[in-house]
């Protein structure tokens, strides 16, 4: 059992966790909203430290990160648990295990072994993914620090609900992130995810300020977050932060508790991509549409195809020293 980082003890035996923006006040014997952090006699402990439920070597494109070492391997790890309750979660069997099944499972693996395995598999990065890395922060931080010392880079695939304190703690060793911006209304976040919009926006701002490479994903759910007004506002927010932020618009498939809505029509994804370009974003991608033209990276200046992909495979990679080989434009991203 690992004592949690980032919490404070109260006089009455309660503890306040400030890892994520729920900032749970937890009484003795109880757990936070994520159900993987417990107050034991006035000490907050992580119940998932080193309990690895999933680990795979994935293409970095699967995160998705399209402007971060394209074509490289990303050693991907997760524990169970999440601080959101998304009705459409694709990994609910592990993310909601502590809540739905009251179980915390996983193979005991220390950070050192994860880092060594990443090196052995010639991975360029360790990705903290599949569930929400914020709720296994102690493990992610210890692994990330060690990995960085060994020349690996670290990426989070996150809902962006961590506090600024949490982000600042890991930031020197967090090199990239794909953050879900699931919608642009508080109502959607509340009804479908059990959270709020504002903290996610704040995280994106802070990440950009800290120089962490950021890409953003929005799952387009028919009738829930796909109005022109909402998508325009969302895309404008991203463009205001940095027009070079890649925006991935992903196709929804009915799953978990959201099965009464059909899959997103492919033309809606392409229409949303056009909105991203209209408001000034330079790189907008379609997701879960293998073979779509929206998987390719085009130079924002001369429209040359820089990276050709099919699904998660890279078939052509023409970025040279971070620039377009045709017109010389600087392409935002992490290329070496
Ligand atoms: S990580 Fe978030 S949800 Fe979990 S105990 Fe801490 S504040 Fe609560």
XYZ file of C-alpha atoms and ligand atoms in Angstrom:
344
model
C 0.000 0.000 0.000
C 1.429 3.371 -0.969
C 0.744 6.602 0.858
C -0.839 9.012 -1.582
C 0.885 12.118 -2.895
C -0.922 15.444 -2.964
C -3.358 15.399 -0.081
C -3.746 17.112 3.254
C -4.741 15.808 6.663
C -7.541 17.540 8.529
C -7.879 17.820 12.329
C -10.998 15.633 12.392
C -9.306 12.610 10.766
C -10.605 13.434 7.308
C -8.267 14.002 4.370
C -8.560 16.256 1.336
C -7.208 14.769 -1.891
C -6.083 17.339 -4.421
C -4.954 15.083 -7.209
C -7.974 15.847 -9.343
C -10.536 18.609 -9.495
C -13.141 16.677 -7.521
C -10.921 17.508 -4.520
C -12.642 14.829 -2.438
C -12.945 15.277 1.306
C -12.681 11.700 2.576
C -13.549 10.493 6.056
C -11.735 7.656 7.796
C -12.466 4.307 6.153
C -13.985 5.860 3.022
C -12.751 6.237 -0.551
C -12.770 9.101 -3.031
C -14.985 9.272 -6.105
C -12.414 7.260 -8.078
C -12.711 4.416 -5.554
C -8.963 3.736 -5.659
C -7.854 6.096 -2.871
C -8.812 5.375 0.703
C -8.492 7.162 4.018
C -6.943 4.712 6.489
C -6.796 6.231 9.933
C -6.112 9.722 8.624
C -3.627 8.658 5.962
C -4.661 8.629 2.303
C -3.392 5.576 0.432
C -3.400 4.539 -3.197
C -4.977 1.120 -3.645
C -3.610 0.685 -7.175
C 0.106 1.433 -6.853
C 1.938 -1.101 -9.049
C -1.232 -3.091 -9.742
C -1.048 -3.199 -13.477
C -4.242 -4.300 -15.198
C -3.071 -3.752 -18.795
C 0.246 -3.301 -20.586
C 0.866 -3.448 -24.315
C 3.268 -2.072 -26.866
C 1.112 0.168 -29.067
C 1.849 2.451 -31.978
C 1.881 6.024 -30.662
C -0.812 6.729 -33.279
C -3.241 4.696 -31.175
C -3.195 7.182 -28.288
C -3.881 9.129 -30.605
C -0.744 11.265 -30.906
C -0.073 12.159 -34.544
C 2.615 14.823 -34.087
C 4.711 13.059 -31.463
C 7.406 10.706 -32.767
C 5.218 9.241 -35.550
C 5.636 5.530 -36.202
C 7.270 4.898 -32.805
C 6.306 2.370 -30.158
C 4.629 3.416 -26.968
C 4.750 1.111 -23.966
C 1.244 1.520 -22.592
C 0.197 0.832 -19.011
C -2.871 1.157 -16.803
C -4.268 0.307 -13.420
C -7.988 0.084 -12.758
C -9.988 3.174 -11.816
C -11.239 6.496 -13.100
C -12.501 9.768 -11.675
C -15.164 10.071 -14.436
C -18.282 7.975 -15.028
C -18.599 8.304 -18.801
C -21.670 6.438 -19.992
C -19.868 5.641 -23.259
C -16.538 4.466 -21.822
C -14.832 1.985 -24.148
C -12.704 0.598 -21.309
C -15.398 0.463 -18.619
C -14.472 -3.115 -17.695
C -11.235 -1.793 -16.182
C -11.883 1.920 -15.623
C -15.091 1.294 -13.666
C -14.082 -2.010 -12.079
C -13.658 -0.537 -8.564
C -17.079 1.117 -8.816
C -19.178 -1.390 -10.774
C -17.677 -4.619 -9.430
C -16.108 -3.377 -6.199
C -12.858 -5.006 -7.244
C -9.286 -3.811 -7.585
C -7.266 -6.247 -9.618
C -3.878 -6.175 -11.302
C -0.485 -7.800 -11.547
C 2.096 -6.515 -9.038
C 4.748 -4.796 -11.150
C 7.103 -2.082 -9.842
C 7.922 1.056 -11.877
C 11.485 -0.216 -12.480
C 10.157 -3.294 -14.310
C 7.830 -1.201 -16.478
C 10.692 1.072 -17.490
C 12.972 -1.884 -18.214
C 10.269 -3.554 -20.304
C 9.773 -0.346 -22.271
C 13.514 -0.255 -23.001
C 13.571 -3.964 -23.910
C 10.745 -3.496 -26.416
C 12.532 -0.481 -27.975
C 9.647 1.794 -27.101
C 10.285 5.533 -27.364
C 7.664 6.457 -24.805
C 5.685 5.151 -21.880
C 1.999 5.964 -22.221
C -0.169 6.101 -19.121
C -3.463 5.273 -20.751
C -6.562 3.024 -21.155
C -7.948 4.277 -17.816
C -7.283 7.667 -16.178
C -3.609 8.130 -15.241
C -4.430 10.844 -12.707
C -5.893 8.235 -10.355
C -2.710 6.146 -10.490
C -0.545 9.230 -10.249
C 1.915 7.901 -7.638
C 2.861 5.025 -9.900
C 2.881 7.166 -13.047
C 5.106 9.792 -11.403
C 7.623 7.268 -10.075
C 7.776 5.469 -13.437
C 7.943 8.714 -15.427
C 10.872 10.086 -13.418
C 12.809 6.885 -13.836
C 11.906 6.596 -17.525
C 13.052 10.143 -18.237
C 16.413 9.412 -16.616
C 16.771 6.456 -19.009
C 16.023 8.591 -22.073
C 12.381 7.614 -22.533
C 9.574 10.099 -22.853
C 6.245 10.008 -21.060
C 2.767 10.696 -22.362
C -0.629 10.827 -20.661
C -3.903 9.937 -22.299
C -6.210 11.749 -19.960
C -9.589 13.331 -19.348
C -7.691 16.415 -18.198
C -9.296 16.594 -14.751
C -6.048 16.691 -12.777
C -5.360 19.747 -10.627
C -2.697 22.262 -11.485
C -0.700 21.011 -8.467
C -0.720 17.506 -9.940
C 0.333 18.705 -13.363
C 3.115 20.878 -12.025
C 4.452 17.963 -9.988
C 4.898 15.700 -13.018
C 5.435 18.343 -15.670
C 9.208 18.229 -16.104
C 8.887 14.528 -16.922
C 5.614 14.656 -18.846
C 6.414 15.300 -22.474
C 3.100 14.885 -24.231
C -0.582 14.318 -23.683
C -3.719 13.544 -25.533
C -6.521 15.170 -23.559
C -10.198 14.502 -24.145
C -12.239 17.641 -24.550
C -15.446 15.675 -24.575
C -17.816 18.557 -25.234
C -18.072 22.277 -24.626
C -20.979 22.382 -22.179
C -21.120 21.780 -18.460
C -24.374 19.933 -18.986
C -22.714 17.243 -21.111
C -19.876 16.813 -18.629
C -22.351 16.558 -15.749
C -24.910 14.249 -17.366
C -22.648 11.935 -19.321
C -19.368 12.003 -17.378
C -20.084 13.049 -13.779
C -17.723 16.025 -13.979
C -17.405 19.686 -15.008
C -16.032 21.369 -18.092
C -14.011 24.227 -16.566
C -11.187 22.194 -14.949
C -10.484 20.490 -18.273
C -10.104 23.839 -20.015
C -7.777 24.977 -17.252
C -5.639 21.848 -17.664
C -5.298 22.450 -21.388
C -4.217 26.036 -20.747
C -1.695 24.944 -18.142
C -0.258 22.186 -20.313
C 0.277 24.576 -23.201
C 1.883 27.114 -20.833
C 4.205 24.469 -19.408
C 5.325 23.416 -22.887
C 3.824 19.912 -22.753
C 2.956 18.749 -26.258
C -0.858 18.567 -26.430
C -3.301 16.924 -28.795
C -7.038 16.919 -28.139
C -9.728 14.324 -28.829
C -13.476 14.849 -29.040
C -15.795 11.874 -29.373
C -18.730 13.056 -31.440
C -21.938 11.683 -29.922
C -24.973 12.238 -32.175
C -27.446 14.706 -30.697
C -25.375 15.320 -27.571
C -22.304 17.389 -28.479
C -22.488 17.808 -32.252
C -24.218 21.142 -32.872
C -22.417 23.616 -35.101
C -22.441 26.202 -32.295
C -20.858 23.891 -29.749
C -18.194 22.541 -32.086
C -17.355 26.053 -33.264
C -16.943 27.259 -29.680
C -14.802 24.260 -28.801
C -12.574 24.637 -31.843
C -12.240 28.387 -31.237
C -11.079 27.694 -27.708
C -8.353 25.373 -29.022
C -7.329 27.791 -31.757
C -7.113 30.535 -29.114
C -4.709 28.410 -27.087
C -2.607 27.475 -30.089
C -3.805 26.883 -33.662
C -1.122 24.200 -34.003
C -2.878 21.891 -31.509
C -4.001 18.790 -33.431
C -7.708 18.095 -32.911
C -8.944 14.520 -33.318
C -12.680 14.114 -33.909
C -13.587 10.565 -33.196
C -16.518 8.370 -34.178
C -18.810 7.162 -31.399
C -20.032 3.561 -31.254
C -22.763 2.541 -28.804
C -21.192 0.929 -25.756
C -21.391 0.472 -21.957
C -24.381 2.494 -20.733
C -24.961 4.524 -23.881
C -26.497 2.035 -26.268
C -29.628 3.853 -27.356
C -27.744 6.198 -29.701
C -26.426 4.973 -33.060
C -22.838 5.306 -34.284
C -21.782 8.730 -35.551
C -22.362 9.024 -39.300
C -18.954 9.400 -41.035
C -20.146 12.550 -42.812
C -20.730 14.231 -39.413
C -17.107 13.598 -38.478
C -15.927 15.127 -41.762
C -18.281 18.089 -41.312
C -16.883 18.691 -37.819
C -13.365 18.532 -39.249
C -14.280 21.329 -41.679
C -15.462 23.438 -38.739
C -12.048 22.994 -37.110
C -10.330 24.256 -40.246
C -12.833 27.119 -40.630
C -11.991 28.529 -37.204
C -8.263 28.388 -37.900
C -6.947 25.103 -36.528
C -4.101 23.820 -38.680
C -4.406 20.080 -38.052
C -7.765 18.375 -37.695
C -8.106 14.596 -37.890
C -10.900 12.075 -38.172
C -10.772 9.141 -35.752
C -12.257 5.634 -35.893
C -12.650 5.979 -39.670
C -9.819 3.802 -41.041
C -8.759 4.809 -44.534
C -10.345 8.261 -44.329
C -8.489 11.197 -45.831
C -8.714 12.815 -42.383
C -6.049 10.407 -41.087
C -3.335 12.079 -43.169
C -1.186 14.993 -42.076
C -1.129 17.791 -44.643
C 1.259 20.713 -44.423
C -0.819 23.626 -43.112
C 0.880 25.923 -45.582
C 1.190 24.133 -48.937
C -1.099 21.074 -48.301
C 1.645 18.602 -49.162
C 0.966 15.141 -47.648
C 3.527 14.881 -44.854
C 2.349 11.733 -43.112
C 0.148 9.120 -44.719
C -1.586 6.740 -42.335
C -4.020 3.890 -42.495
C -5.550 3.362 -39.078
C -2.577 3.315 -36.724
C 0.045 2.478 -39.399
C 2.299 5.083 -40.939
C 2.924 4.524 -44.673
C 4.737 7.723 -45.545
C 6.659 10.048 -43.293
C 8.111 13.100 -44.986
C 8.616 15.630 -42.160
C 12.305 16.681 -42.275
C 13.823 18.253 -39.169
C 10.363 19.393 -38.132
C 9.676 21.057 -41.481
C 7.684 20.452 -44.643
C 10.152 19.193 -47.283
C 8.284 21.067 -50.028
C 7.688 24.570 -48.653
C 9.878 24.559 -45.535
C 7.044 25.461 -43.141
C 7.693 24.526 -39.529
C 5.348 21.706 -38.501
C 4.300 21.813 -34.848
C 5.099 18.649 -32.947
C 7.842 16.506 -31.422
C 9.738 14.873 -34.245
C 12.926 13.491 -32.727
S -8.113 11.404 -7.408
Fe -9.893 12.737 -7.603
S -11.645 11.363 -7.392
Fe -9.875 10.266 -6.573
S -9.859 10.736 -4.372
Fe -8.529 12.240 -5.357
S -9.852 14.002 -5.739
Fe -11.221 12.235 -5.359
